[in-house]
Coordinates of C-alpha atoms in Angstrom, one line a residue:
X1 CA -125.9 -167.6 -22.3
X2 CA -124.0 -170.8 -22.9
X3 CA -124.4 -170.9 -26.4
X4 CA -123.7 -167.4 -26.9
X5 CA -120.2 -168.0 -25.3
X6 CA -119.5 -170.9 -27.1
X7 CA -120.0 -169.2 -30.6
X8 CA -117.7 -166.2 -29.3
X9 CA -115.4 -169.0 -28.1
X10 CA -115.7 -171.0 -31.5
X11 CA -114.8 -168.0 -33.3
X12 CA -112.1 -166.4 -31.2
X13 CA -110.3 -169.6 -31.5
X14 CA -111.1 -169.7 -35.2
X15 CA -108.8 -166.6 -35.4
X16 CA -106.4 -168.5 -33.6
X17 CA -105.7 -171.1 -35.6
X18 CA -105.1 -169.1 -38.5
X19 CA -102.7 -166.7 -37.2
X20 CA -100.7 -169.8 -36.1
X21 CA -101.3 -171.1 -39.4
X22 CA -99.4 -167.7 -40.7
X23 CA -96.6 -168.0 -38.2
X24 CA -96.1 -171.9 -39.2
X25 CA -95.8 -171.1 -43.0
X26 CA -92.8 -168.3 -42.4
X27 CA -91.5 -166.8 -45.3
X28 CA -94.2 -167.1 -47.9
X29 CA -92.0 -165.9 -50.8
X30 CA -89.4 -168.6 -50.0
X31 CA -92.0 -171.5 -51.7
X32 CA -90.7 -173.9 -48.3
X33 CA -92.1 -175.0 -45.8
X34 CA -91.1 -173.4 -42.6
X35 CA -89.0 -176.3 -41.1
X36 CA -87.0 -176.1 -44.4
X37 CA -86.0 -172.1 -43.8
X38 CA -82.9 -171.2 -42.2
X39 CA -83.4 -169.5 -38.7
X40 CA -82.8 -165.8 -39.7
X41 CA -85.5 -165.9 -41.9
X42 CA -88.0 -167.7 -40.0
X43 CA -87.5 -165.0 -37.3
X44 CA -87.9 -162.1 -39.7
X45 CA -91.2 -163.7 -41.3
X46 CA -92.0 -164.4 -37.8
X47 CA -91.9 -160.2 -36.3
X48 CA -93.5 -159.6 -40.1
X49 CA -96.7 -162.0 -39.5
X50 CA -96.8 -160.4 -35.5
X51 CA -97.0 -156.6 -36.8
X52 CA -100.1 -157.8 -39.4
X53 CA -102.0 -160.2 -36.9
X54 CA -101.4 -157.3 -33.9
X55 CA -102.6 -154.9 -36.3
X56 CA -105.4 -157.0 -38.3
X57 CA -106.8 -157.4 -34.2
X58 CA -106.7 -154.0 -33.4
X59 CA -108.7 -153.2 -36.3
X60 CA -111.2 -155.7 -36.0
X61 CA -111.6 -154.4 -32.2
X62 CA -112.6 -150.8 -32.9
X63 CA -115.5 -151.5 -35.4
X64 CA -118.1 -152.3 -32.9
X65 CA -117.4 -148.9 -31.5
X66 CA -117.9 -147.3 -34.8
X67 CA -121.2 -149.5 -35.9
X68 CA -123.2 -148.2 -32.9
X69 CA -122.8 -144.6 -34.4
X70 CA -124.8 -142.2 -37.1
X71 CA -122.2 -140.3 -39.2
X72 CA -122.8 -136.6 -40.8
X73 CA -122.9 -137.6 -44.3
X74 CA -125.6 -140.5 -44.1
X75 CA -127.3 -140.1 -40.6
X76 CA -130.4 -142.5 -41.3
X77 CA -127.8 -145.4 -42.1
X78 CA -126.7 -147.9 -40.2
X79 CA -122.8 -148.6 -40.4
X80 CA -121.9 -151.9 -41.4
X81 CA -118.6 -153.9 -40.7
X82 CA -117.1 -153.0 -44.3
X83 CA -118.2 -149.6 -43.9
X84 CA -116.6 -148.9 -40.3
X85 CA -113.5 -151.0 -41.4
X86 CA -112.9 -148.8 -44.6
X87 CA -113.0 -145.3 -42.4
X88 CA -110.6 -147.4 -40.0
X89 CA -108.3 -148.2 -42.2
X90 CA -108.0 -144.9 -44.0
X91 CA -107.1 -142.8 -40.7
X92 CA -105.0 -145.8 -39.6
X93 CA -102.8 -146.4 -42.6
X94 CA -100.1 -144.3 -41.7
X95 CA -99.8 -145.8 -38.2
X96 CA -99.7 -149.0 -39.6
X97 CA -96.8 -147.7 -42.1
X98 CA -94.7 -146.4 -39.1
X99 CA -95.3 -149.7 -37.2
X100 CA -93.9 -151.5 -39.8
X101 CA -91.1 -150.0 -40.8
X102 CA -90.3 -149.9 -36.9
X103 CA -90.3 -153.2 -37.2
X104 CA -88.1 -154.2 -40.0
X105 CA -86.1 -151.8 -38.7
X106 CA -85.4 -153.6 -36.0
X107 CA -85.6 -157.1 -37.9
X108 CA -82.4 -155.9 -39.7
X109 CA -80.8 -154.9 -36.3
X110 CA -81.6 -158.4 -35.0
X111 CA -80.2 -160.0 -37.8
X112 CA -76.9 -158.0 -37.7
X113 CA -75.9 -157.5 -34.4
X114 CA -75.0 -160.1 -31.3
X115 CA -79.1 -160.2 -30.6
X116 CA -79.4 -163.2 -33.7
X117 CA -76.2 -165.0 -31.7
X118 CA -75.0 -164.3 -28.2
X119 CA -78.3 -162.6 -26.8
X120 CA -80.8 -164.5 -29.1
X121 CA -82.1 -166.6 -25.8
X122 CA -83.0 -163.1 -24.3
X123 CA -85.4 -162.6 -26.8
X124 CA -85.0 -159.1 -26.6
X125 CA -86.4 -159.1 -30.1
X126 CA -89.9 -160.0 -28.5
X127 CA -89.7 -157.5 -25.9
X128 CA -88.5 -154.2 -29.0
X129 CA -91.2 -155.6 -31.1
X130 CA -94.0 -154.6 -28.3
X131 CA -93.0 -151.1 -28.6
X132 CA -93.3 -151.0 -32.3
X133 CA -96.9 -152.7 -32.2
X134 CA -97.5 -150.0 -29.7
X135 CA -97.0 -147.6 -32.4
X136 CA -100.3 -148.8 -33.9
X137 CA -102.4 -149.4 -30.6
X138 CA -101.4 -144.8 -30.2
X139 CA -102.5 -144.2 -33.9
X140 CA -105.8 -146.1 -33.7
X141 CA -107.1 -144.9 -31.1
X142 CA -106.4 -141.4 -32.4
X143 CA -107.9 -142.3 -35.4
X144 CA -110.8 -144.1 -33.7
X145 CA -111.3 -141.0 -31.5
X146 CA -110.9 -137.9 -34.8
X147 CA -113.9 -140.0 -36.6
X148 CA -116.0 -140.1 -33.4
X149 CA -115.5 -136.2 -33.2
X150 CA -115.3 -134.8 -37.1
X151 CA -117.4 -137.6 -38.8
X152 CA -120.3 -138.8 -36.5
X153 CA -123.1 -137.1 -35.2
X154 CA -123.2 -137.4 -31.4
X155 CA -119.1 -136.9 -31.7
X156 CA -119.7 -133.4 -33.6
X157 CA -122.8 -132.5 -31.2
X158 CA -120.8 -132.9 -28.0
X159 CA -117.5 -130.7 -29.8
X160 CA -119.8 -128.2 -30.7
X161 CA -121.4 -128.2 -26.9
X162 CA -118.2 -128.0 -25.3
X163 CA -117.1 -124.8 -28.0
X164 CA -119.9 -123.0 -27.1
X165 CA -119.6 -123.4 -23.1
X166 CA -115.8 -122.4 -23.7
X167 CA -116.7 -119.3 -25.9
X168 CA -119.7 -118.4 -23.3
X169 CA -117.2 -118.4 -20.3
X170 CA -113.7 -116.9 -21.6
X171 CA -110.8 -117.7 -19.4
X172 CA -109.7 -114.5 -17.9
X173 CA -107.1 -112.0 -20.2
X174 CA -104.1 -112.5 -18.2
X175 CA -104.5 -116.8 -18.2
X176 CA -104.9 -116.6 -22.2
X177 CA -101.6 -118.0 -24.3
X178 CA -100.8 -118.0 -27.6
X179 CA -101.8 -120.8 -29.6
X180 CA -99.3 -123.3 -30.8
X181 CA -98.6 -124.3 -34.1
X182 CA -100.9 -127.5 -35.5
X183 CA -97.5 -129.7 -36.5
X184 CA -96.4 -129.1 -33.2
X185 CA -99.7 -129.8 -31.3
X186 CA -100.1 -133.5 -33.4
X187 CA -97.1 -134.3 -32.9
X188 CA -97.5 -134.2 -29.2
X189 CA -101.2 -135.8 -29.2
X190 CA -99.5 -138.8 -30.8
X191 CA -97.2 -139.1 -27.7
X192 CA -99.3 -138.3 -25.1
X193 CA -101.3 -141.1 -26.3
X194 CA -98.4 -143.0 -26.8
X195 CA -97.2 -142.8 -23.6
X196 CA -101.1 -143.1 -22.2
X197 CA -100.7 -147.1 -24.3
X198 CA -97.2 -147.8 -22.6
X199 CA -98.9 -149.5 -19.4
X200 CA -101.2 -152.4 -21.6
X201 CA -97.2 -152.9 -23.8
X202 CA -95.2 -153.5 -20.2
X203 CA -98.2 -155.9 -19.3
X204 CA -97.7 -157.8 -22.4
X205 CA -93.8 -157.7 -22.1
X206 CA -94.5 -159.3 -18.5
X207 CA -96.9 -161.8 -20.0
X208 CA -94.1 -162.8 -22.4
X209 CA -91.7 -163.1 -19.5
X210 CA -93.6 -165.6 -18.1
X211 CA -93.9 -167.5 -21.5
X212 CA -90.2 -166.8 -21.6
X213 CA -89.3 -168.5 -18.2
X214 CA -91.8 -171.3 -18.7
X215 CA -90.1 -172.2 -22.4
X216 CA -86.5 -171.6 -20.5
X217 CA -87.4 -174.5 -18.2
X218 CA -87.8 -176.9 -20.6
X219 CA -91.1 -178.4 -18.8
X220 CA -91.5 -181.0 -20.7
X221 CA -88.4 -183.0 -20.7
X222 CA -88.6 -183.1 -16.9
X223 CA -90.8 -185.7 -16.3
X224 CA -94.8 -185.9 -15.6
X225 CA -94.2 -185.0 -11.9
X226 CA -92.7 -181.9 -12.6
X227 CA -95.8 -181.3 -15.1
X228 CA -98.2 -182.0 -12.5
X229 CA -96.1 -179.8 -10.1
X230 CA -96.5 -177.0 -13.0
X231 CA -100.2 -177.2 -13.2
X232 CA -101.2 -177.2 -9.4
X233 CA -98.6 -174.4 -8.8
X234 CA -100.3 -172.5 -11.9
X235 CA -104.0 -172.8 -10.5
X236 CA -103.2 -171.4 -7.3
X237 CA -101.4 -168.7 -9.4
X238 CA -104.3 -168.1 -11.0
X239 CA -106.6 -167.6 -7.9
X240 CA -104.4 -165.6 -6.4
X241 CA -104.3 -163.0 -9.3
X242 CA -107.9 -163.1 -9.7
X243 CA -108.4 -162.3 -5.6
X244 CA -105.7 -159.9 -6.3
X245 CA -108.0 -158.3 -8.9
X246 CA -110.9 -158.4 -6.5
X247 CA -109.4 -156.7 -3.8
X248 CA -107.7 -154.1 -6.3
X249 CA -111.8 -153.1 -7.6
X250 CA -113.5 -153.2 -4.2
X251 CA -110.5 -150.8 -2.7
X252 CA -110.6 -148.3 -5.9
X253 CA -114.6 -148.4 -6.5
X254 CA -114.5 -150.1 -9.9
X255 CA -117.6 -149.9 -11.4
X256 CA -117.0 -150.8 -15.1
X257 CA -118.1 -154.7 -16.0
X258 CA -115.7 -154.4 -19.1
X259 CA -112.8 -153.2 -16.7
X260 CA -113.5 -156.0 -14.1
X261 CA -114.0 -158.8 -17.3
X262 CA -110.0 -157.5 -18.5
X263 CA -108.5 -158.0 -15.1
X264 CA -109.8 -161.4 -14.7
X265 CA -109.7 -162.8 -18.3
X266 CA -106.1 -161.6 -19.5
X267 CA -104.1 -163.7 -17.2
X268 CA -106.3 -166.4 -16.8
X269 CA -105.9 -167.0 -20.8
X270 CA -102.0 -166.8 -20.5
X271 CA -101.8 -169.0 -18.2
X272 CA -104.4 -171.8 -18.9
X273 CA -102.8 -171.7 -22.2
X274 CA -99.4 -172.4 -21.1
X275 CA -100.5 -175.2 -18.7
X276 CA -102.5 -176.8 -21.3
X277 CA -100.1 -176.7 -23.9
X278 CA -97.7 -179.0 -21.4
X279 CA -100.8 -181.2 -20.8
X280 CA -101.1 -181.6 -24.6
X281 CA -97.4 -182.1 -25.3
X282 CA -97.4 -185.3 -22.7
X283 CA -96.4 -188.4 -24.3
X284 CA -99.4 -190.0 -23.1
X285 CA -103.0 -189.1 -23.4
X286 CA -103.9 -190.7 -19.8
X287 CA -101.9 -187.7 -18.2
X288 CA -104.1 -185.3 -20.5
X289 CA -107.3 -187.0 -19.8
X290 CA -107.0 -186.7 -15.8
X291 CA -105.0 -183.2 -15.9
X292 CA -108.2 -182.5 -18.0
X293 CA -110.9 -184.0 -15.3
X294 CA -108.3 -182.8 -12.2
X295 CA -108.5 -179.2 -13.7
X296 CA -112.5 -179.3 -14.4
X297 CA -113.4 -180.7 -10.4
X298 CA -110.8 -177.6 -9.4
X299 CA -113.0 -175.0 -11.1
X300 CA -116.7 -176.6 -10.1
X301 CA -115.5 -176.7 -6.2
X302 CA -113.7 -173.2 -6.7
X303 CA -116.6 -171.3 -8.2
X304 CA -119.0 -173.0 -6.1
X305 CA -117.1 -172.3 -3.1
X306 CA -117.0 -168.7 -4.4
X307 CA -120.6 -168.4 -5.1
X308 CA -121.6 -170.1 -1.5
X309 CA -118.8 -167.1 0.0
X310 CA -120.5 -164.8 -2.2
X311 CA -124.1 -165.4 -1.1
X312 CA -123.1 -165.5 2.8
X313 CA -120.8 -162.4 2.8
X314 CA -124.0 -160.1 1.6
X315 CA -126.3 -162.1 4.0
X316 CA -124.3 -161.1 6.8
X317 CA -123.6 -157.6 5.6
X318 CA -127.0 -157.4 5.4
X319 CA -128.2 -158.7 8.5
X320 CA -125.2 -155.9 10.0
X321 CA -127.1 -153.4 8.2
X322 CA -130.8 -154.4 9.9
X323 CA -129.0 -154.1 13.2
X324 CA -128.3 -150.8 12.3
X325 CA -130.9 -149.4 10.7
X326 CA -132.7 -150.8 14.1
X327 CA -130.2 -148.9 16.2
X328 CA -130.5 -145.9 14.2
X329 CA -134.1 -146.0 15.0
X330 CA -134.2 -146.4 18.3
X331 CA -131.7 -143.8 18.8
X332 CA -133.7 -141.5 16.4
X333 CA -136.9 -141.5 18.8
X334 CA -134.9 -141.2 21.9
X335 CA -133.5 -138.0 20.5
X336 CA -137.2 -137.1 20.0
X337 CA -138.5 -137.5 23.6
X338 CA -135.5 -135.9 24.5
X339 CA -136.1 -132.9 22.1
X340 CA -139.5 -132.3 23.0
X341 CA -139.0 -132.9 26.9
X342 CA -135.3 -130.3 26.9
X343 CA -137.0 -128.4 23.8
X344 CA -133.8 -128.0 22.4
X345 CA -132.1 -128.7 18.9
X346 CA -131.3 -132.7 18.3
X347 CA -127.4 -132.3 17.6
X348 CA -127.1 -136.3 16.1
X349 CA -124.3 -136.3 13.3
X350 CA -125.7 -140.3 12.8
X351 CA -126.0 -141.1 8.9
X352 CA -129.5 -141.7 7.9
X353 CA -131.2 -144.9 7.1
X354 CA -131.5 -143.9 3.4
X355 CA -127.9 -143.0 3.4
X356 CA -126.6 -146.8 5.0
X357 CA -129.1 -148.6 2.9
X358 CA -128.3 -146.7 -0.4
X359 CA -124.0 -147.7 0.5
X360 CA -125.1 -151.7 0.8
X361 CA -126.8 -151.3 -1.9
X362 CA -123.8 -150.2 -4.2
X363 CA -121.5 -152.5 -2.5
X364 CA -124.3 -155.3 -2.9
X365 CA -124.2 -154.5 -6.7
X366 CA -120.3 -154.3 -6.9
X367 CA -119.5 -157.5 -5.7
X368 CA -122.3 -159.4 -7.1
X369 CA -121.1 -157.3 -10.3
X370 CA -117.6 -158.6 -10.5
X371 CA -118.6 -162.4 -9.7
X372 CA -120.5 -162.8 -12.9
X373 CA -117.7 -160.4 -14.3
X374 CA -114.8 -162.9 -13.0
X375 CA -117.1 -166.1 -13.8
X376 CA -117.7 -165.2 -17.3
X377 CA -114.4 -164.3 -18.5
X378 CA -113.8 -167.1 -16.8
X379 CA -115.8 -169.6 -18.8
X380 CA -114.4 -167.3 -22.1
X381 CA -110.7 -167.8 -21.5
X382 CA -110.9 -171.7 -20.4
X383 CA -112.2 -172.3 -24.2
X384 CA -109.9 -169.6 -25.4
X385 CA -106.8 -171.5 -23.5
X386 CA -108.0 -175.0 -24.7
X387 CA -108.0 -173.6 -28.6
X388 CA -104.7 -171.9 -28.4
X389 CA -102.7 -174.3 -26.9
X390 CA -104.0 -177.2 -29.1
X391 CA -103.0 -175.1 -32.0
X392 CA -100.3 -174.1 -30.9
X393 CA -99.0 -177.9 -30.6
X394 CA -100.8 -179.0 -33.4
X395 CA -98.7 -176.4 -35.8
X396 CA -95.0 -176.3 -34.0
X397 CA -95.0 -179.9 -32.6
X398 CA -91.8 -181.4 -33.6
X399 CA -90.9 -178.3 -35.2
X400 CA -86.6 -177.8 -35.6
X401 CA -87.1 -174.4 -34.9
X402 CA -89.4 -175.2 -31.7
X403 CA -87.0 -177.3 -29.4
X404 CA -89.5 -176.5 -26.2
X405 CA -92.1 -178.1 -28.4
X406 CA -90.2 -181.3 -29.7
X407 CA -90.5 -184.7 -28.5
X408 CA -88.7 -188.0 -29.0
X409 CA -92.0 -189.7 -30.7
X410 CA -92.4 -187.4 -33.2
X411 CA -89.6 -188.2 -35.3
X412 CA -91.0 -188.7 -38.5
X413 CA -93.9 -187.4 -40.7
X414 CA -95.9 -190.2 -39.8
X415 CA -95.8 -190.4 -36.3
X416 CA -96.7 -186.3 -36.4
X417 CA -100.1 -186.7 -38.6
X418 CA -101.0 -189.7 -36.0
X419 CA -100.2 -187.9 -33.1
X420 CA -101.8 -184.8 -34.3
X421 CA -105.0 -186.8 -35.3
X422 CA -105.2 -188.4 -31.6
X423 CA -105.0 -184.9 -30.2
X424 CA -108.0 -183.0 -32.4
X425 CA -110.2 -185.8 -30.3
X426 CA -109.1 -185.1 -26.9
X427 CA -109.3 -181.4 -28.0
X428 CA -113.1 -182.8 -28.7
X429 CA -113.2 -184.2 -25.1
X430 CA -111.6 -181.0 -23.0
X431 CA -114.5 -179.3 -25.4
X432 CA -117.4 -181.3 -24.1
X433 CA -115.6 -181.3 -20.2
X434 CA -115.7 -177.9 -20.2
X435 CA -119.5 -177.3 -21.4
X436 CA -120.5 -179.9 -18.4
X437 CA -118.1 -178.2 -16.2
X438 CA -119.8 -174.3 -16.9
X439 CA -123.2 -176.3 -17.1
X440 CA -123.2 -177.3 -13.5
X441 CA -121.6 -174.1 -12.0
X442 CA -123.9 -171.9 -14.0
X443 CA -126.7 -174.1 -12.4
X444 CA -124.9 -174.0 -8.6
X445 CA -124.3 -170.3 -9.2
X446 CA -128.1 -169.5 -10.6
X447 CA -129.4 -171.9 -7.3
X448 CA -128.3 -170.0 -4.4
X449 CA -128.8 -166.6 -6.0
X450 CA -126.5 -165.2 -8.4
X451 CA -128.1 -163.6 -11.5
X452 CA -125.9 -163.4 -14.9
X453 CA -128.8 -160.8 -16.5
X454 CA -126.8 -157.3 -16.5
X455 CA -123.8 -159.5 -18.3
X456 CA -125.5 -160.6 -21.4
X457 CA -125.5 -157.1 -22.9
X458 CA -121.5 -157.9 -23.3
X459 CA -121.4 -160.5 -25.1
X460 CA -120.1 -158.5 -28.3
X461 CA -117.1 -157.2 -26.4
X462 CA -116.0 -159.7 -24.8
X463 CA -116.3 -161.9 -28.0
X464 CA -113.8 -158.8 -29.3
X465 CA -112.0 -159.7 -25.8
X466 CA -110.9 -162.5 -25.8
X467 CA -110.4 -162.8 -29.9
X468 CA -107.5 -160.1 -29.6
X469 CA -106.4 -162.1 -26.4
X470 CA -106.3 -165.1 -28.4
X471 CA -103.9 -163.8 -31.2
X472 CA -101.9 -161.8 -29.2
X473 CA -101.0 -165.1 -27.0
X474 CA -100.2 -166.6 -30.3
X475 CA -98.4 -164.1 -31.3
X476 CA -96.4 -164.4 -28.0
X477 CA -96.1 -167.7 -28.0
X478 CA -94.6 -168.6 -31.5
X479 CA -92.2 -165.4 -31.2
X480 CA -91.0 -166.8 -27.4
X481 CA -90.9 -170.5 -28.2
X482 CA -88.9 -169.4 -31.8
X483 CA -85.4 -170.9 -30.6

């Protein structure tokens, strides 16, 4: 399983290092260098590059859907990436044409209103630009969900099943309306699902408030106490969010692997990322080396600790459950004697035994469920957080237009290549930290009982995860950090 995540990690971080690539260069057309383009223009090619990368993502993340299909025209073949991206792109063009121009709308608002000047530390650029990336998150998935229906063959078999049940039971004369018009009745699909998309844009505009705040502090001129401060206060962030998760699937009945993965993995990438990226901008590689080591003995006595709670909360559960079932028992065949001796009707309301032992089980398999959920989105976003924010540093590190990012040592050209060299090899070492650190907790976890077999089936989505995690915390961080 190890080496499965670490090629998912390797290429979700791939992708992350090239859209920061694309956000360093700026304004392509201007033949400079980014550092060497005036602000306004940065920040336009900056909202240009996050409307392409957002987009490029979303693509990429609806053709596994499509490749496990058999469309009308060519049921025998198998879809291929190419093929599935072509019919993506095609019902997806116009979306992408709408968010755009919503964008450079609002570029040209930015640029001539107060928002460039007196609001510009707001960032209320950042916050409009989620609701025109929206725009595209509604089409796609209208366009992901007309293919499945008027192109594939299980989509077309189940609209033709639900037709026929409709015209085999009639709704009654006096309920029937007249149809609407098909302009009118798009039109409003688009915003239904528009408005369905509007909670996952107010979770990234929180996720960018947090960037925002963290930038706004100026964490890295305050000293290596302060850092340290950060980081502890940021772990025990973490944990709580990721118990808050817990509670929030065991009180609503989650049973979805993929829905318990999202709730665990999307902050713990944001905010790895932004602790990391203070750890890397240290003067000193000491302070990254033991924040490193400190961070790694955290997470093998936390999941351990987990795992142990794990394995004793089911034991005693079950052991409530024997006394029960005992109970029940013994109840059952005094009600018997009693029956036979009073001949009359047992009037026991108790639950059965196949009843209390079928309700452990689910609630056995839902919490062992999300612990190999939480621990392997887990593993994911720890490499995803050590990629992005070593990117992120490695591109906007002493950057003019990056004050949050700047440092007093990095003052000429020279000093930034060295530093940047003596970072790829502690990027090498919190790497190889990590791989022992997931080693021995896999190990721990596998040792007193928990299995990871019903998770490896998901290794293709959550590689398309955590890659759209990845660039969409680039794409929040070189838009927030932009100042």
């Amino acid at each position: 399983m190890q080496i499965v995540v670490v090629r998912n990690a390797f290429t979700c971080i791939l992708g992350a290092v090239v859209t920061n690539g694309c956000y360093y260069t700026g304004n392509i057309f201007s033949l400079r260098a980014s550092p060497q383009q005036s602000l306004p223009e940065l920040l336009t090619a900056t909202l240009i590059w996050t409307v392409l990368s957002y987009c490029g993502v979303m693509l990429i993340a609806h053709v596994p859907s499509l490749m496990t299909q058999r469309f009308l025209g060519r049921p025998d073949y198998r879809p291929g990436v190419w093929f599935c991206m072509k019919k993506l792109m095609k019902g997806s063009i116009r979306y992408f044409a709408g968010s755009m121009g919503a964008m450079i709308c609002l570029t040209v608002l930015v640029l001539h209103t107060s928002l460039m000047t007196k609001f510009f530390q707001f960032k209320l650029h950042f916050y409009l630009g989620d609701l025109c990336d929206l725009t595209f998150s509604a089409g796609i998935a209208l366009a992901v969900r007309r293919i499945y229906y008027q192109e594939t063959c299980e989509g077309r078999s189940r609209s033709l099943t639900v037709r026929d049940s409709v015209k085999h039971n009639p709704p009654p004369s006096h309920q029937t309306k007249r149809p609407k018009a098909a302009p009118t009745r798009r039109t409003a699909s688009f915003w239904r699902e528009y408005l369905r998309k509007l909670p996952s844009a107010v979770l990234v505009a929180l996720a960018g408030g947090y960037v925002h705040a963290v930038s706004s502090y100026r964490i890295l001129d305050r000293g290596q106490v302060v850092i340290v401060l950060f980081a502890v206060s940021t772990v025990l962030l973490k944990i709580g969010l990721q118990e808050s998760a817990k509670w929030y699937i065991i009180k609503k009945g989650v049973q979805s692997i993929r829905t318990m993965c999202v709730l665990v993995g999307v902050p713990t990438v944001l905010i790895d990322t932004q602790t990391r990226i203070l750890m890397v901008g240290t003067q000193t590689n000491t302070l990254l080396m033991i924040g490193t080591i400190g961070m790694a003995v955290v997470e093998v006595c936390t999941r351990s600790a987990k795992a142990l709670a794990i394995i004793w909360t089911i034991r005693r559960q079950a052991k409530a459950v024997d006394e029960k079932l005992h109970q029940l028992s013994a109840n059952t065949m005094q009600a018997e004697v009693a029956r036979h001796m009073k001949r009359s009707p047992s009037s026991s309301s108790s639950p059965s035994p196949s009843s209390l032992q079928l309700e452990f089980d689910l609630w056995r398999r839902q919490v062992l469920s999300y612990h190999t959920a939480e621990q392997t989105a887990d593993i994911y976003a720890e490499y995803i957080s050590i990629g992005c924010s070593q990117s992120i540093m490695f591109w906007f590190a002493g950057h003019p237009y990056y004050p949050a990012l700047k440092f007093n040592t990095t003052s000429t050209l020279s000093d930034l290549g060295a530093w940047r060299l003596g970072k790829f090899g502690l990027l090498v070492f919190q790497f190889v930290v990590q791989v022992l650190v997931d080693y021995i907790c896999v190990v721990v976890e596998m040792a007193v009982g928990i299995e990871f077999d019903h998770i490896k089936g998901l290794s293709g989505f959550l590689g398309v995860l955590f890659m759209a995690m990845a660039v969409i915390t680039i794409n929040i961080s070189a838009t927030i950090y932009l100042g």
